[in-house]
Amino acid sequence: MTEFLSLEKAIQKYVKPKTSVALEGFTHLIPHAAGLEIIRQKINDLHLFRMTPDIIYDQLIGMGCVSKLTFSWGGNPGVGSLHRFRDAYENEFPNKIEFKEHAHSAMANAYAAGASGLPCAIFKGYLGTSYPDINDDIKFMKCPFSEEKLTIIPSIRPDIGIIHAQKADNNGNIWIKGISGSQKEVLMASKKTIVTVEEIVDIIDEKNGGTIIPRWVINAICVEPNGAFPSYAEGYYNRYNAFYKEWDTISKDRKTFNNWMNKFVLSTKNYTEFFKKINNEE
Amino acid sequence: MKNKNFTSKEMMVVSASRFLKDDDIVFIGIGLPSLAANLAKRVQAPNISMIYESGTLDTKPERLPLSIGDDELSKKALAVISVPEVFNYYLQGGKIEIGFLGAAQVDKFGNINTTIIGKDYKNPKVRLPGAGGAPEIAAFCKDTLIMLRQTKRNFVNKLDFITSVGYADGNNSRDKLNFVSNGPKAIITDLGILEPCKVTQEFILTHIHEGVSIQEVKDATGWPLKISENIITTSSPSLKELEILRKLEATQN
């Protein structure tokens, strides 16, 4: 049964300490509003999954919400390092995090296997690389038909899958258009799901393609306009590249980071207030 | 050194872009490879098909994207597909001719490291972003091109961590991995171009950029660099190449 909830209530209801959570998004439609609400509610000891942990994961890490991270590329795309991620990895600050590292293909396949109800994903990958030495989840098997050496890793089935989408209809079906990364797979692989959307419409009547994900795989829908900012929502707003560059300066220094988080996230009571405040200052 | 009207970065980007031909199907990494491919599309290869790992197929960006998933790439793409599809059907399925990669470090056999610098994985000197799509690009594209600045820190004899495989330990050891692809064709740098020796697959200097001395390249390489007997001086960027490149770089917001 799909519920229409406030983001505050949805996070409260589903995201508990020690749960595993995937907030997915591949450059486009990154669920920033949901990530900030987790920080606001000070939920910690989370096992996070994300192919491309970027600004919102840097914030979750820096605020001490994360105890384990499974990832395949941790950087600020086109800009450089993710400083809070690096500080956690190199100096265990603000806390020790267990890192489980993969390549994109492995994580995409692990989500797809999870979505398909499989215990593991089979693909070709990692041969000749150092990854099998540092990640004991990476195993190899011989194909029983061709005898080819194949790679096998456990599937990913997060407790909670969270994504941002452009629209939902009144019945709770959601619609995504543009770069969709592994978001569909994450919703299908997760035990419970939360989707933030730009808006709710009576009927999704889109003649220009896009993907519809039906209401019965979605537990909670929360309306959060601009909920992907500074990432983007195709058809609504563009990627705010200037902020990705600014984040480099904000996140480099622990104190500057904490001040920024205090000012914009902890001192605002919800995403609407956060968005208003940051836009007044930019 | 002669006075040049272009920078060493421009020379690198232009010489990398010249590897791309019209009608090539190219899988592009962000940063330098994206810049070089976009230049090629505006100079000699207008029909080149550019694919980014965000699932944007045959995209025609008017401005340079900052990330592999900018709205510019998505809006101007022939099609946008999911990430599992990109990796399984297009890369693993062998549908891409050329993979174009950047790197933090390479070794003499064209293996790439973008994961950690330092011997201890858990306690590295530098934590880099990691693999992303690079291992699959290196393994499954028919040919790969690598571009990065050449310094002693970047060009090492042996990598601390192999993120993406080039020719493994050389001497045909890549063949044992059963990839159907060919491996890296060239490493293009700000000093010259390195290509693999046909027998050992060790990268040797085959082209040198104008105004650069062989000693300079040797000094910027962490292994005893071999020099091709028929070393060629790269032709300098044309006025057209420079003009288009500068215009292109100015579009990145």
CSV table of C-alpha atoms in Angstrom, one decimal, chain A:
chain,number,residue,atom,x,y,z
A,1,MET,CA,0.0,0.0,0.0
A,2,THR,CA,1.5,3.3,-1.1
A,3,GLU,CA,1.2,6.1,1.4
A,4,PHE,CA,1.6,9.8,0.7
A,5,LEU,CA,3.6,11.1,3.7
A,6,SER,CA,5.7,14.1,4.6
A,7,LEU,CA,9.4,13.4,4.1
A,8,GLU,CA,9.9,13.9,7.8
A,9,LYS,CA,7.4,11.1,8.6
A,10,ALA,CA,8.6,8.8,5.9
A,11,ILE,CA,12.2,8.9,7.1
A,12,GLN,CA,11.1,8.5,10.7
A,13,LYS,CA,9.0,5.5,9.8
A,14,TYR,CA,11.5,3.6,7.7
A,15,VAL,CA,15.0,4.7,8.3
A,16,LYS,CA,16.3,3.4,11.6
A,17,PRO,CA,19.9,3.1,12.9
A,18,LYS,CA,21.6,-0.1,11.7
A,19,THR,CA,19.4,-0.4,8.6
A,20,SER,CA,20.9,-0.6,5.1
A,21,VAL,CA,19.8,2.2,2.8
A,22,ALA,CA,20.5,3.0,-0.9
A,23,LEU,CA,19.8,6.6,-1.9
A,24,GLU,CA,20.5,6.1,-5.6
A,25,GLY,CA,20.9,8.6,-8.4
A,26,PHE,CA,23.4,8.8,-11.2
A,27,THR,CA,24.2,12.5,-11.5
A,28,HIS,CA,20.5,13.1,-12.3
A,29,LEU,CA,17.7,13.0,-9.7
A,30,ILE,CA,19.9,12.5,-6.7
A,31,PRO,CA,17.7,12.4,-3.6
A,32,HIS,CA,19.2,15.3,-1.7
A,33,ALA,CA,16.1,16.2,0.2
A,34,ALA,CA,15.8,12.7,1.6
A,35,GLY,CA,19.5,12.6,2.6
A,36,LEU,CA,19.3,15.9,4.4
A,37,GLU,CA,16.3,14.7,6.3
A,38,ILE,CA,18.3,11.7,7.5
A,39,ILE,CA,20.9,14.1,8.8
A,40,ARG,CA,18.3,16.4,10.4
A,41,GLN,CA,16.9,13.4,12.3
A,42,LYS,CA,20.5,12.4,13.3
A,43,ILE,CA,20.0,8.8,12.3
A,44,ASN,CA,23.3,7.0,12.5
A,45,ASP,CA,25.0,3.6,12.2
A,46,LEU,CA,23.6,3.3,8.7
A,47,HIS,CA,25.0,0.9,6.0
A,48,LEU,CA,24.7,3.0,2.9
A,49,PHE,CA,24.9,1.8,-0.7
A,50,ARG,CA,25.6,4.0,-3.7
A,51,MET,CA,27.4,3.6,-7.0
A,52,THR,CA,28.5,7.2,-7.0
A,53,PRO,CA,28.5,8.7,-3.5
A,54,ASP,CA,28.7,12.4,-4.1
A,55,ILE,CA,27.8,15.6,-2.2
A,56,ILE,CA,24.8,14.2,-0.2
A,57,TYR,CA,26.9,11.1,0.8
A,58,ASP,CA,29.8,13.4,1.7
A,59,GLN,CA,27.4,15.2,4.0
A,60,LEU,CA,26.0,12.0,5.5
A,61,ILE,CA,29.5,10.7,6.1
A,62,GLY,CA,30.8,14.1,7.6
A,63,MET,CA,27.8,14.2,10.0
A,64,GLY,CA,28.6,10.8,11.3
A,65,CYS,CA,25.5,8.9,10.0
A,66,VAL,CA,27.4,6.2,8.3
A,67,SER,CA,29.1,3.0,9.7
A,68,LYS,CA,29.5,1.1,6.4
A,69,LEU,CA,29.6,2.2,2.8
A,70,THR,CA,29.4,0.0,-0.3
A,71,PHE,CA,30.4,2.1,-3.4
A,72,SER,CA,32.0,2.1,-6.8
A,73,TRP,CA,33.2,5.7,-7.4
A,74,GLY,CA,33.6,8.2,-4.6
A,75,GLY,CA,34.4,11.6,-6.1
A,76,ASN,CA,32.9,15.0,-6.9
A,77,PRO,CA,32.3,14.5,-10.6
A,78,GLY,CA,34.4,16.8,-12.8
A,79,VAL,CA,35.7,18.7,-9.7
A,80,GLY,CA,37.9,16.3,-7.7
A,81,SER,CA,37.9,14.7,-4.3
A,82,LEU,CA,35.0,14.2,-1.9
A,83,HIS,CA,36.8,15.6,1.2
A,84,ARG,CA,34.5,14.2,3.9
A,85,PHE,CA,34.7,10.8,2.3
A,86,ARG,CA,38.5,11.0,2.1
A,87,ASP,CA,38.8,12.2,5.7
A,88,ALA,CA,36.7,9.2,6.8
A,89,TYR,CA,38.8,6.8,4.7
A,90,GLU,CA,42.2,8.2,5.5
A,91,ASN,CA,41.7,9.5,9.1
A,92,GLU,CA,38.6,7.7,10.3
A,93,PHE,CA,37.0,11.1,10.9
A,94,PRO,CA,34.4,11.6,12.3
A,95,ASN,CA,34.1,7.9,12.8
A,96,LYS,CA,35.5,4.6,11.5
A,97,ILE,CA,33.6,3.4,8.4
A,98,GLU,CA,33.8,-0.1,6.9
A,99,PHE,CA,34.3,0.4,3.2
A,100,LYS,CA,33.2,-2.2,0.7
A,101,GLU,CA,34.5,-1.2,-2.7
A,102,HIS,CA,33.3,-2.3,-6.2
A,103,ALA,CA,33.3,-1.2,-9.8
A,104,HIS,CA,30.2,0.2,-11.4
A,105,SER,CA,29.4,-2.9,-13.4
A,106,ALA,CA,29.5,-5.0,-10.3
A,107,MET,CA,27.1,-2.8,-8.3
A,108,ALA,CA,24.7,-2.4,-11.2
A,109,ASN,CA,24.6,-6.2,-11.6
A,110,ALA,CA,24.2,-6.7,-7.8
A,111,TYR,CA,21.2,-4.3,-7.8
A,112,ALA,CA,19.7,-6.1,-10.8
A,113,ALA,CA,20.2,-9.5,-9.1
A,114,GLY,CA,18.6,-8.2,-6.0
A,115,ALA,CA,15.7,-6.9,-8.0
A,116,SER,CA,15.4,-10.4,-9.6
A,117,GLY,CA,15.3,-12.2,-6.3
A,118,LEU,CA,18.6,-13.8,-6.8
A,119,PRO,CA,21.2,-14.4,-4.1
A,120,CYS,CA,24.1,-13.4,-6.4
A,121,ALA,CA,25.1,-11.6,-9.6
A,122,ILE,CA,27.1,-13.3,-12.4
A,123,PHE,CA,29.0,-11.2,-14.9
A,124,LYS,CA,32.4,-10.7,-16.3
A,125,GLY,CA,34.6,-8.3,-14.4
A,126,TYR,CA,37.6,-7.8,-12.2
A,127,LEU,CA,39.9,-10.2,-14.0
A,128,GLY,CA,43.5,-9.0,-13.7
A,129,THR,CA,42.6,-6.2,-11.3
A,130,SER,CA,43.4,-5.8,-7.6
A,131,TYR,CA,39.8,-5.8,-6.5
A,132,PRO,CA,39.6,-9.5,-5.6
A,133,ASP,CA,42.5,-8.9,-3.2
A,134,ILE,CA,40.6,-6.2,-1.2
A,135,ASN,CA,37.0,-7.3,-1.4
A,136,ASP,CA,36.3,-10.8,-0.2
A,137,ASP,CA,32.8,-10.7,-1.8
A,138,ILE,CA,34.4,-11.1,-5.2
A,139,LYS,CA,34.5,-14.8,-6.2
A,140,PHE,CA,35.0,-16.6,-9.5
A,141,MET,CA,33.3,-19.6,-10.9
A,142,LYS,CA,33.5,-21.7,-14.0
A,143,CYS,CA,30.5,-21.6,-16.3
A,144,PRO,CA,29.1,-25.1,-16.3
A,145,PHE,CA,28.3,-24.8,-20.0
A,146,SER,CA,31.3,-23.0,-21.6
A,147,GLU,CA,33.9,-23.4,-18.8
A,148,GLU,CA,34.5,-19.7,-19.1
A,149,LYS,CA,35.7,-18.0,-15.8
A,150,LEU,CA,32.9,-15.8,-14.5
A,151,THR,CA,32.7,-13.3,-11.7
A,152,ILE,CA,30.2,-13.7,-8.9
A,153,ILE,CA,29.2,-11.3,-6.1
A,154,PRO,CA,26.3,-11.2,-3.6
A,155,SER,CA,23.2,-9.4,-4.8
A,156,ILE,CA,22.3,-6.1,-3.1
A,157,ARG,CA,19.0,-6.0,-1.3
A,158,PRO,CA,18.8,-2.9,0.9
A,159,ASP,CA,16.4,-2.5,3.7
A,160,ILE,CA,15.3,0.8,2.3
A,161,GLY,CA,15.6,2.2,-1.3
A,162,ILE,CA,15.2,5.9,-1.8
A,163,ILE,CA,15.1,7.8,-5.1
A,164,HIS,CA,13.8,11.1,-6.4
A,165,ALA,CA,11.4,11.1,-9.4
A,166,GLN,CA,9.8,13.8,-11.5
A,167,LYS,CA,6.2,12.8,-10.9
A,168,ALA,CA,3.7,10.6,-9.1
A,169,ASP,CA,0.1,10.2,-9.9
A,170,ASN,CA,-2.8,10.2,-7.4
A,171,ASN,CA,-2.6,6.4,-7.2
A,172,GLY,CA,1.1,6.4,-6.3
A,173,ASN,CA,2.6,5.3,-9.6
A,174,ILE,CA,5.8,7.2,-10.3
A,175,TRP,CA,7.4,8.5,-13.5
A,176,ILE,CA,11.1,9.2,-14.4
A,177,LYS,CA,12.5,10.7,-17.5
A,178,GLY,CA,16.1,11.2,-18.5
A,179,ILE,CA,19.2,9.5,-17.0
A,180,SER,CA,17.8,6.8,-14.7
A,181,GLY,CA,21.0,5.1,-13.5
A,182,SER,CA,20.1,2.0,-11.4
A,183,GLN,CA,17.1,3.6,-9.7
A,184,LYS,CA,14.5,1.2,-11.0
A,185,GLU,CA,16.7,-1.7,-9.9
A,186,VAL,CA,17.1,-0.2,-6.5
A,187,LEU,CA,13.4,0.2,-6.0
A,188,MET,CA,12.8,-3.4,-7.1
A,189,ALA,CA,15.7,-4.8,-4.9
A,190,SER,CA,14.8,-3.0,-1.7
A,191,LYS,CA,12.5,-4.3,1.1
A,192,LYS,CA,10.9,-0.9,1.6
A,193,THR,CA,11.0,2.1,-0.7
A,194,ILE,CA,10.6,5.9,-0.4
A,195,VAL,CA,10.2,8.1,-3.5
A,196,THR,CA,10.4,11.9,-3.3
A,197,VAL,CA,8.8,13.7,-6.3
A,198,GLU,CA,8.7,17.1,-7.8
A,199,GLU,CA,4.9,17.0,-8.0
A,200,ILE,CA,1.8,14.9,-8.0
A,201,VAL,CA,-0.5,14.9,-11.0
A,202,ASP,CA,-3.9,13.4,-11.7
A,203,ILE,CA,-2.8,11.2,-14.5
A,204,ILE,CA,0.6,10.4,-15.9
A,205,ASP,CA,0.0,11.0,-19.6
A,206,GLU,CA,3.5,11.2,-21.2
A,207,LYS,CA,3.8,10.6,-24.9
A,208,ASN,CA,7.5,11.2,-24.8
A,209,GLY,CA,8.7,8.0,-23.2
A,210,GLY,CA,10.1,7.8,-19.7
A,211,THR,CA,9.7,5.0,-17.2
A,212,ILE,CA,6.7,4.3,-15.0
A,213,ILE,CA,7.2,2.3,-11.8
A,214,PRO,CA,4.0,0.9,-10.4
A,215,ARG,CA,2.6,1.9,-7.0
A,216,TRP,CA,2.8,-1.6,-5.5
A,217,VAL,CA,6.6,-1.5,-5.2
A,218,ILE,CA,6.5,2.0,-3.5
A,219,ASN,CA,5.8,2.4,0.2
A,220,ALA,CA,6.0,6.1,0.6
A,221,ILE,CA,5.7,9.1,-1.7
A,222,CYS,CA,6.8,12.5,-0.5
A,223,VAL,CA,6.4,15.7,-2.4
A,224,GLU,CA,9.6,17.7,-2.3
A,225,PRO,CA,9.9,20.3,-5.1
A,226,ASN,CA,13.6,20.9,-6.0
A,227,GLY,CA,14.4,17.7,-4.0
A,228,ALA,CA,17.3,16.8,-6.2
A,229,PHE,CA,19.1,20.2,-6.0
A,230,PRO,CA,22.0,20.8,-6.7
A,231,SER,CA,21.6,17.7,-8.9
A,232,TYR,CA,18.8,18.2,-11.5
A,233,ALA,CA,15.4,17.0,-12.5
A,234,GLU,CA,15.0,16.9,-16.3
A,235,GLY,CA,12.1,19.1,-17.4
A,236,TYR,CA,12.1,21.0,-14.1
A,237,TYR,CA,15.6,22.5,-13.4
A,238,ASN,CA,19.2,22.1,-14.6
A,239,ARG,CA,22.2,20.8,-12.7
A,240,TYR,CA,23.6,23.5,-10.6
A,241,ASN,CA,27.3,22.9,-11.5
A,242,ALA,CA,28.5,26.0,-9.6
A,243,PHE,CA,27.5,24.4,-6.3
A,244,TYR,CA,29.5,21.2,-7.1
A,245,LYS,CA,32.5,23.4,-7.5
A,246,GLU,CA,31.7,25.4,-4.3
A,247,TRP,CA,31.4,22.2,-2.4
A,248,ASP,CA,35.1,21.6,-2.8
A,249,THR,CA,35.8,24.6,-0.6
A,250,ILE,CA,33.0,24.1,1.8
A,251,SER,CA,34.0,20.4,2.5
A,252,LYS,CA,37.8,20.7,2.5
A,253,ASP,CA,38.0,21.9,6.0
A,254,ARG,CA,36.2,20.2,8.9
A,255,LYS,CA,35.1,23.5,10.6
A,256,THR,CA,33.9,25.1,7.4
A,257,PHE,CA,31.9,22.0,6.7
A,258,ASN,CA,30.3,21.9,10.2
A,259,ASN,CA,29.4,25.6,10.0
A,260,TRP,CA,27.8,25.1,6.7
A,261,MET,CA,25.8,22.1,7.9
A,262,ASN,CA,24.7,23.9,11.0
A,263,LYS,CA,23.7,27.0,9.1
A,264,PHE,CA,21.8,25.4,6.2
A,265,VAL,CA,20.7,22.0,7.4
A,266,LEU,CA,20.5,21.7,11.2
A,267,SER,CA,19.0,25.2,11.6
A,268,THR,CA,16.3,24.7,9.0
A,269,LYS,CA,13.3,22.7,9.8
A,270,ASN,CA,12.7,21.1,6.5
A,271,TYR,CA,13.9,21.0,2.9
A,272,THR,CA,11.7,23.9,1.7
A,273,GLU,CA,13.3,26.2,4.3
A,274,PHE,CA,16.8,24.8,3.4
A,275,PHE,CA,16.2,25.5,-0.3
A,276,LYS,CA,14.9,29.0,0.4
A,277,LYS,CA,17.9,29.8,2.6
A,278,ILE,CA,20.5,28.5,0.3
A,279,ASN,CA,19.0,30.4,-2.7
A,280,ASN,CA,18.9,33.6,-0.8
A,281,GLU,CA,22.6,33.3,-0.1
A,282,GLU,CA,23.8,32.1,-3.5
